[in-house]
PDB file of C-alpha atoms in Angstrom:
ATOM      1  CA  MET A   1     -18.186  51.283  -2.273  1.00  0.00           C
ATOM      2  CA  ILE A   2     -21.062  49.577  -4.086  1.00  0.00           C
ATOM      3  CA  ARG A   3     -19.064  49.531  -7.316  1.00  0.00           C
ATOM      4  CA  SER A   4     -16.126  47.811  -5.595  1.00  0.00           C
ATOM      5  CA  PHE A   5     -18.488  45.216  -4.133  1.00  0.00           C
ATOM      6  CA  PHE A   6     -19.971  44.583  -7.580  1.00  0.00           C
ATOM      7  CA  TYR A   7     -16.524  44.097  -9.140  1.00  0.00           C
ATOM      8  CA  PHE A   8     -15.474  41.761  -6.336  1.00  0.00           C
ATOM      9  CA  PHE A   9     -18.611  39.635  -6.849  1.00  0.00           C
ATOM     10  CA  TRP A  10     -18.061  39.642 -10.608  1.00  0.00           C
ATOM     11  CA  GLN A  11     -14.449  38.523 -10.086  1.00  0.00           C
ATOM     12  CA  LEU A  12     -15.628  35.544  -8.045  1.00  0.00           C
ATOM     13  CA  LEU A  13     -17.418  34.264 -11.130  1.00  0.00           C
ATOM     14  CA  PHE A  14     -14.022  34.042 -12.859  1.00  0.00           C
ATOM     15  CA  LEU A  15     -12.511  31.614 -10.346  1.00  0.00           C
ATOM     16  CA  PRO A  16     -12.550  28.782 -12.942  1.00  0.00           C
ATOM     17  CA  HIS A  17     -10.318  30.992 -15.100  1.00  0.00           C
ATOM     18  CA  VAL A  18      -7.944  31.462 -12.180  1.00  0.00           C
ATOM     19  CA  LEU A  19      -7.728  27.688 -11.797  1.00  0.00           C
ATOM     20  CA  LEU A  20      -6.986  27.370 -15.514  1.00  0.00           C
ATOM     21  CA  PHE A  21      -4.300  30.050 -15.136  1.00  0.00           C
ATOM     22  CA  LEU A  22      -2.678  28.239 -12.211  1.00  0.00           C
ATOM     23  CA  LEU A  23      -2.561  24.950 -14.153  1.00  0.00           C
ATOM     24  CA  SER A  24      -1.485  26.465 -17.477  1.00  0.00           C
ATOM     25  CA  LYS A  25       1.906  25.886 -19.097  1.00  0.00           C
ATOM     26  CA  GLU A  26       1.615  29.502 -20.345  1.00  0.00           C
ATOM     27  CA  ARG A  27       1.383  30.977 -16.846  1.00  0.00           C
ATOM     28  CA  SER A  28       4.576  33.036 -17.065  1.00  0.00           C
ATOM     29  CA  THR A  29       3.555  34.397 -20.484  1.00  0.00           C
ATOM     30  CA  LEU A  30       0.115  35.285 -19.132  1.00  0.00           C
ATOM     31  CA  VAL A  31       1.751  37.207 -16.279  1.00  0.00           C
ATOM     32  CA  LEU A  32       3.731  39.220 -18.856  1.00  0.00           C
ATOM     33  CA  ASP A  33       0.473  39.923 -20.742  1.00  0.00           C
ATOM     34  CA  LEU A  34      -1.332  40.819 -17.521  1.00  0.00           C
ATOM     35  CA  TYR A  35       1.264  43.428 -16.574  1.00  0.00           C
ATOM     36  CA  ALA A  36       2.197  44.556 -20.106  1.00  0.00           C
ATOM     37  CA  ARG A  37       1.461  48.185 -19.247  1.00  0.00           C
ATOM     38  CA  LYS A  38       2.244  48.094 -15.521  1.00  0.00           C
ATOM     39  CA  THR A  39       4.931  47.034 -13.099  1.00  0.00           C
ATOM     40  CA  ILE A  40       4.799  43.283 -12.499  1.00  0.00           C
ATOM     41  CA  LYS A  41       3.557  42.429  -9.034  1.00  0.00           C
ATOM     42  CA  THR A  42       5.000  39.489  -7.154  1.00  0.00           C
ATOM     43  CA  GLY A  43       3.032  36.707  -5.571  1.00  0.00           C
ATOM     44  CA  VAL A  44       0.524  34.250  -6.921  1.00  0.00           C
ATOM     45  CA  LEU A  45      -2.329  35.824  -4.963  1.00  0.00           C
ATOM     46  CA  ALA A  46      -1.724  39.232  -6.562  1.00  0.00           C
ATOM     47  CA  HIS A  47      -1.563  37.630 -10.015  1.00  0.00           C
ATOM     48  CA  CYS A  48      -4.821  35.753  -9.434  1.00  0.00           C
ATOM     49  CA  TYR A  49      -6.621  38.860  -8.152  1.00  0.00           C
ATOM     50  CA  ASP A  50      -5.419  41.058 -11.025  1.00  0.00           C
ATOM     51  CA  LEU A  51      -6.167  38.322 -13.572  1.00  0.00           C
ATOM     52  CA  SER A  52      -9.733  37.835 -12.364  1.00  0.00           C
ATOM     53  CA  TYR A  53     -10.302  41.605 -12.388  1.00  0.00           C
ATOM     54  CA  LEU A  54      -8.981  42.014 -15.929  1.00  0.00           C
ATOM     55  CA  LEU A  55     -10.912  38.999 -17.221  1.00  0.00           C
ATOM     56  CA  ALA A  56     -14.097  40.394 -15.687  1.00  0.00           C
ATOM     57  CA  THR A  57     -13.649  43.890 -17.093  1.00  0.00           C
ATOM     58  CA  ASN A  58     -11.821  43.416 -20.409  1.00  0.00           C
ATOM     59  CA  ARG A  59     -13.156  41.061 -23.095  1.00  0.00           C
ATOM     60  CA  TYR A  60     -10.138  41.792 -25.300  1.00  0.00           C
ATOM     61  CA  PHE A  61      -7.824  40.396 -22.643  1.00  0.00           C
ATOM     62  CA  ARG A  62     -10.226  37.481 -22.226  1.00  0.00           C
ATOM     63  CA  THR A  63      -9.740  36.700 -25.934  1.00  0.00           C
ATOM     64  CA  LEU A  64      -5.959  36.657 -25.443  1.00  0.00           C
ATOM     65  CA  PHE A  65      -6.377  34.507 -22.321  1.00  0.00           C
ATOM     66  CA  TYR A  66      -8.392  31.907 -24.251  1.00  0.00           C
ATOM     67  CA  PHE A  67      -5.774  31.968 -27.020  1.00  0.00           C
ATOM     68  CA  ARG A  68      -3.011  31.241 -24.499  1.00  0.00           C
ATOM     69  CA  THR A  69      -4.945  28.529 -22.619  1.00  0.00           C
ATOM     70  CA  ARG A  70      -6.395  26.614 -25.560  1.00  0.00           C
ATOM     71  CA  GLY A  71      -8.009  23.315 -24.695  1.00  0.00           C
ATOM     72  CA  LEU A  72     -11.251  21.677 -23.685  1.00  0.00           C
ATOM     73  CA  PHE A  73     -11.647  23.513 -20.364  1.00  0.00           C
ATOM     74  CA  SER A  74     -10.917  26.845 -22.032  1.00  0.00           C
ATOM     75  CA  ASN A  75     -13.498  26.129 -24.747  1.00  0.00           C
ATOM     76  CA  ILE A  76     -16.126  25.306 -22.118  1.00  0.00           C
ATOM     77  CA  LEU A  77     -15.421  28.555 -20.255  1.00  0.00           C
ATOM     78  CA  ARG A  78     -15.784  30.514 -23.504  1.00  0.00           C
ATOM     79  CA  VAL A  79     -19.416  29.407 -23.725  1.00  0.00           C
ATOM     80  CA  PHE A  80     -20.282  31.036 -20.395  1.00  0.00           C
ATOM     81  CA  TYR A  81     -17.792  33.920 -20.521  1.00  0.00           C
ATOM     82  CA  PRO A  82     -17.463  34.852 -24.203  1.00  0.00           C
ATOM     83  CA  LYS A  83     -14.434  36.420 -25.782  1.00  0.00           C
ATOM     84  CA  HIS A  84     -14.722  39.588 -27.865  1.00  0.00           C
ATOM     85  CA  SER A  85     -16.218  38.752 -31.247  1.00  0.00           C
ATOM     86  CA  LEU A  86     -14.425  41.595 -33.071  1.00  0.00           C
ATOM     87  CA  PHE A  87     -10.898  40.710 -31.972  1.00  0.00           C
ATOM     88  CA  THR A  88      -9.444  37.676 -33.751  1.00  0.00           C
ATOM     89  CA  ILE A  89      -6.203  35.814 -33.170  1.00  0.00           C
ATOM     90  CA  ASP A  90      -5.352  33.022 -35.612  1.00  0.00           C
ATOM     91  CA  VAL A  91      -4.726  29.779 -33.766  1.00  0.00           C
ATOM     92  CA  HIS A  92      -1.407  29.218 -35.603  1.00  0.00           C
ATOM     93  CA  THR A  93       0.102  32.590 -34.636  1.00  0.00           C
ATOM     94  CA  ALA A  94       3.023  32.425 -32.192  1.00  0.00           C
ATOM     95  CA  ILE A  95       2.857  35.398 -29.820  1.00  0.00           C
ATOM     96  CA  GLY A  96       5.534  36.412 -27.308  1.00  0.00           C
ATOM     97  CA  GLY A  97       4.683  37.644 -23.833  1.00  0.00           C
ATOM     98  CA  GLY A  98       3.736  41.176 -22.901  1.00  0.00           C
ATOM     99  CA  LEU A  99       1.227  41.794 -25.707  1.00  0.00           C
ATOM    100  CA  GLN A 100      -0.222  45.271 -25.062  1.00  0.00           C
ATOM    101  CA  LEU A 101      -3.821  45.532 -26.207  1.00  0.00           C
ATOM    102  CA  ALA A 102      -4.982  49.121 -26.501  1.00  0.00           C
ATOM    103  CA  HIS A 103      -8.649  48.693 -27.442  1.00  0.00           C
ATOM    104  CA  PRO A 104      -8.044  46.220 -30.328  1.00  0.00           C
ATOM    105  CA  TYR A 105     -11.565  46.600 -31.733  1.00  0.00           C
ATOM    106  CA  ALA A 106     -11.908  45.007 -35.201  1.00  0.00           C
ATOM    107  CA  THR A 107      -8.337  43.710 -35.052  1.00  0.00           C
ATOM    108  CA  ILE A 108      -7.094  40.559 -36.769  1.00  0.00           C
ATOM    109  CA  LEU A 109      -3.783  38.989 -35.762  1.00  0.00           C
ATOM    110  CA  ASN A 110      -2.894  36.363 -38.384  1.00  0.00           C
ATOM    111  CA  ALA A 111       0.895  36.279 -38.433  1.00  0.00           C
ATOM    112  CA  LYS A 112       3.656  33.705 -38.489  1.00  0.00           C
ATOM    113  CA  LYS A 113       5.171  35.166 -35.330  1.00  0.00           C
ATOM    114  CA  ILE A 114       4.605  38.189 -33.105  1.00  0.00           C
ATOM    115  CA  GLY A 115       7.452  39.077 -30.750  1.00  0.00           C
ATOM    116  CA  SER A 116       7.438  40.170 -27.126  1.00  0.00           C
ATOM    117  CA  ASN A 117       6.149  43.522 -25.830  1.00  0.00           C
ATOM    118  CA  VAL A 118       4.205  44.375 -28.976  1.00  0.00           C
ATOM    119  CA  TYR A 119       1.644  47.204 -28.819  1.00  0.00           C
ATOM    120  CA  VAL A 120      -1.563  46.676 -30.825  1.00  0.00           C
ATOM    121  CA  ASN A 121      -4.195  49.373 -31.329  1.00  0.00           C
ATOM    122  CA  HIS A 122      -7.648  49.131 -32.926  1.00  0.00           C
ATOM    123  CA  LEU A 123      -8.379  48.224 -36.576  1.00  0.00           C
ATOM    124  CA  VAL A 124      -4.955  46.539 -36.993  1.00  0.00           C
ATOM    125  CA  THR A 125      -4.768  43.759 -39.565  1.00  0.00           C
ATOM    126  CA  LEU A 126      -1.908  41.286 -39.790  1.00  0.00           C
ATOM    127  CA  GLY A 127      -2.898  39.153 -42.734  1.00  0.00           C
ATOM    128  CA  GLU A 128      -1.984  36.409 -45.094  1.00  0.00           C
ATOM    129  CA  LYS A 129      -1.281  36.996 -48.774  1.00  0.00           C
ATOM    130  CA  ASN A 130      -0.521  34.155 -51.206  1.00  0.00           C
ATOM    131  CA  GLY A 131      -0.069  31.771 -48.273  1.00  0.00           C
ATOM    132  CA  GLU A 132       2.559  33.974 -46.593  1.00  0.00           C
ATOM    133  CA  LYS A 133       2.112  35.619 -43.192  1.00  0.00           C
ATOM    134  CA  PRO A 134       4.021  38.536 -41.644  1.00  0.00           C
ATOM    135  CA  THR A 135       6.603  38.260 -38.887  1.00  0.00           C
ATOM    136  CA  ILE A 136       6.550  40.981 -36.233  1.00  0.00           C
ATOM    137  CA  GLY A 137       9.655  41.628 -34.096  1.00  0.00           C
ATOM    138  CA  ASN A 138       9.991  42.549 -30.432  1.00  0.00           C
ATOM    139  CA  ASN A 139       8.927  45.944 -29.008  1.00  0.00           C
ATOM    140  CA  VAL A 140       6.971  46.861 -32.141  1.00  0.00           C
ATOM    141  CA  ALA A 141       4.083  49.359 -32.079  1.00  0.00           C
ATOM    142  CA  LEU A 142       1.169  48.795 -34.475  1.00  0.00           C
ATOM    143  CA  HIS A 143      -1.019  51.895 -34.421  1.00  0.00           C
ATOM    144  CA  ALA A 144      -4.667  52.371 -35.400  1.00  0.00           C
ATOM    145  CA  GLY A 145      -5.629  51.042 -38.805  1.00  0.00           C
ATOM    146  CA  ALA A 146      -2.199  49.610 -39.604  1.00  0.00           C
ATOM    147  CA  ILE A 147      -2.207  46.814 -42.168  1.00  0.00           C
ATOM    148  CA  VAL A 148       0.690  44.382 -42.579  1.00  0.00           C
ATOM    149  CA  VAL A 149       0.167  41.671 -45.202  1.00  0.00           C
ATOM    150  CA  GLY A 150       2.185  38.939 -46.840  1.00  0.00           C
ATOM    151  CA  GLY A 151       5.538  37.444 -45.930  1.00  0.00           C
ATOM    152  CA  VAL A 152       7.054  40.704 -44.721  1.00  0.00           C
ATOM    153  CA  THR A 153       9.117  41.233 -41.577  1.00  0.00           C
ATOM    154  CA  VAL A 154       8.692  44.173 -39.233  1.00  0.00           C
ATOM    155  CA  GLY A 155      11.977  44.498 -37.335  1.00  0.00           C
ATOM    156  CA  ASP A 156      12.528  44.979 -33.610  1.00  0.00           C
ATOM    157  CA  ASN A 157      11.636  48.390 -32.134  1.00  0.00           C
ATOM    158  CA  ALA A 158       9.848  49.468 -35.314  1.00  0.00           C
ATOM    159  CA  VAL A 159       6.702  51.582 -35.382  1.00  0.00           C
ATOM    160  CA  VAL A 160       3.936  51.096 -37.941  1.00  0.00           C
ATOM    161  CA  GLY A 161       2.004  54.356 -38.033  1.00  0.00           C
ATOM    162  CA  ALA A 162      -1.744  54.837 -38.113  1.00  0.00           C
ATOM    163  CA  GLY A 163      -3.243  53.828 -41.445  1.00  0.00           C
ATOM    164  CA  ALA A 164       0.039  52.507 -42.862  1.00  0.00           C
ATOM    165  CA  VAL A 165      -0.176  49.647 -45.368  1.00  0.00           C
ATOM    166  CA  VAL A 166       2.981  47.553 -45.115  1.00  0.00           C
ATOM    167  CA  VAL A 167       3.762  45.246 -48.040  1.00  0.00           C
ATOM    168  CA  LYS A 168       7.583  45.359 -47.803  1.00  0.00           C
ATOM    169  CA  ASP A 169       9.982  44.657 -44.936  1.00  0.00           C
ATOM    170  CA  VAL A 170      10.347  47.306 -42.245  1.00  0.00           C
ATOM    171  CA  PRO A 171      13.904  47.435 -40.823  1.00  0.00           C
ATOM    172  CA  GLU A 172      14.396  47.538 -37.080  1.00  0.00           C
ATOM    173  CA  ASN A 173      14.377  50.928 -35.329  1.00  0.00           C
ATOM    174  CA  THR A 174      12.408  52.643 -38.117  1.00  0.00           C
ATOM    175  CA  ILE A 175       8.920  54.051 -38.656  1.00  0.00           C
ATOM    176  CA  ALA A 176       6.602  52.965 -41.466  1.00  0.00           C
ATOM    177  CA  VAL A 177       3.947  55.510 -42.545  1.00  0.00           C
ATOM    178  CA  GLY A 178       1.571  55.957 -45.457  1.00  0.00           C
ATOM    179  CA  ASN A 179      -0.124  53.843 -48.097  1.00  0.00           C
ATOM    180  CA  PRO A 180       1.946  52.149 -49.383  1.00  0.00           C
ATOM    181  CA  ALA A 181       4.236  52.465 -46.383  1.00  0.00           C
ATOM    182  CA  ARG A 182       7.490  54.352 -46.685  1.00  0.00           C
ATOM    183  CA  ILE A 183      10.287  54.054 -44.154  1.00  0.00           C
ATOM    184  CA  LEU A 184      11.409  56.953 -41.956  1.00  0.00           C
ATOM    185  CA  GLU A 185      14.430  57.028 -39.680  1.00  0.00           C
ATOM    186  CA  ARG A 186      13.553  56.676 -36.021  1.00  0.00           C
ATOM    187  CA  LYS A 187      15.357  58.872 -33.540  1.00  0.00           C
ATOM    188  CA  LEU A 188      16.052  56.804 -30.423  1.00  0.00           C
TER     189      LEU A 188
END
């Protein structure tokens, strides 16, 4: 009971974020991010409640929220409600909706494009090499410690295994494992 009261009070402090959400052009994308691992609820009130709860309890999601709502008001809010310092998203990265963040501690997302419904675990690095950035398809899973660098493409429905170092294209519906990554057939 006391814990619920504390969370409710903490959520009230995130009302400016809710206002930013309601006025944002990225509102529909934020809803996809908000419910990336759950069934999407209907109704603006439910979205606002769930958003304020997640912003209050998850600094990784707060980082994604600030990325989606870039601007002066967002930058002011970041001063009082900081994002996670060990989760970085490059400002030039295009990210589709439904990004699933599974504890992205020490994760860097610096890609040309990241598709929809992508799963990102901790210690993932999407990085630039010789001025080229990777392109990640839709429904891709990037597991712990995965590294994807350079102008490579990871196809739709691909899985990049834990600790894999990807320096060549990964076809869709395959699994990349190892260092350097080798491609395995994915049974669907």
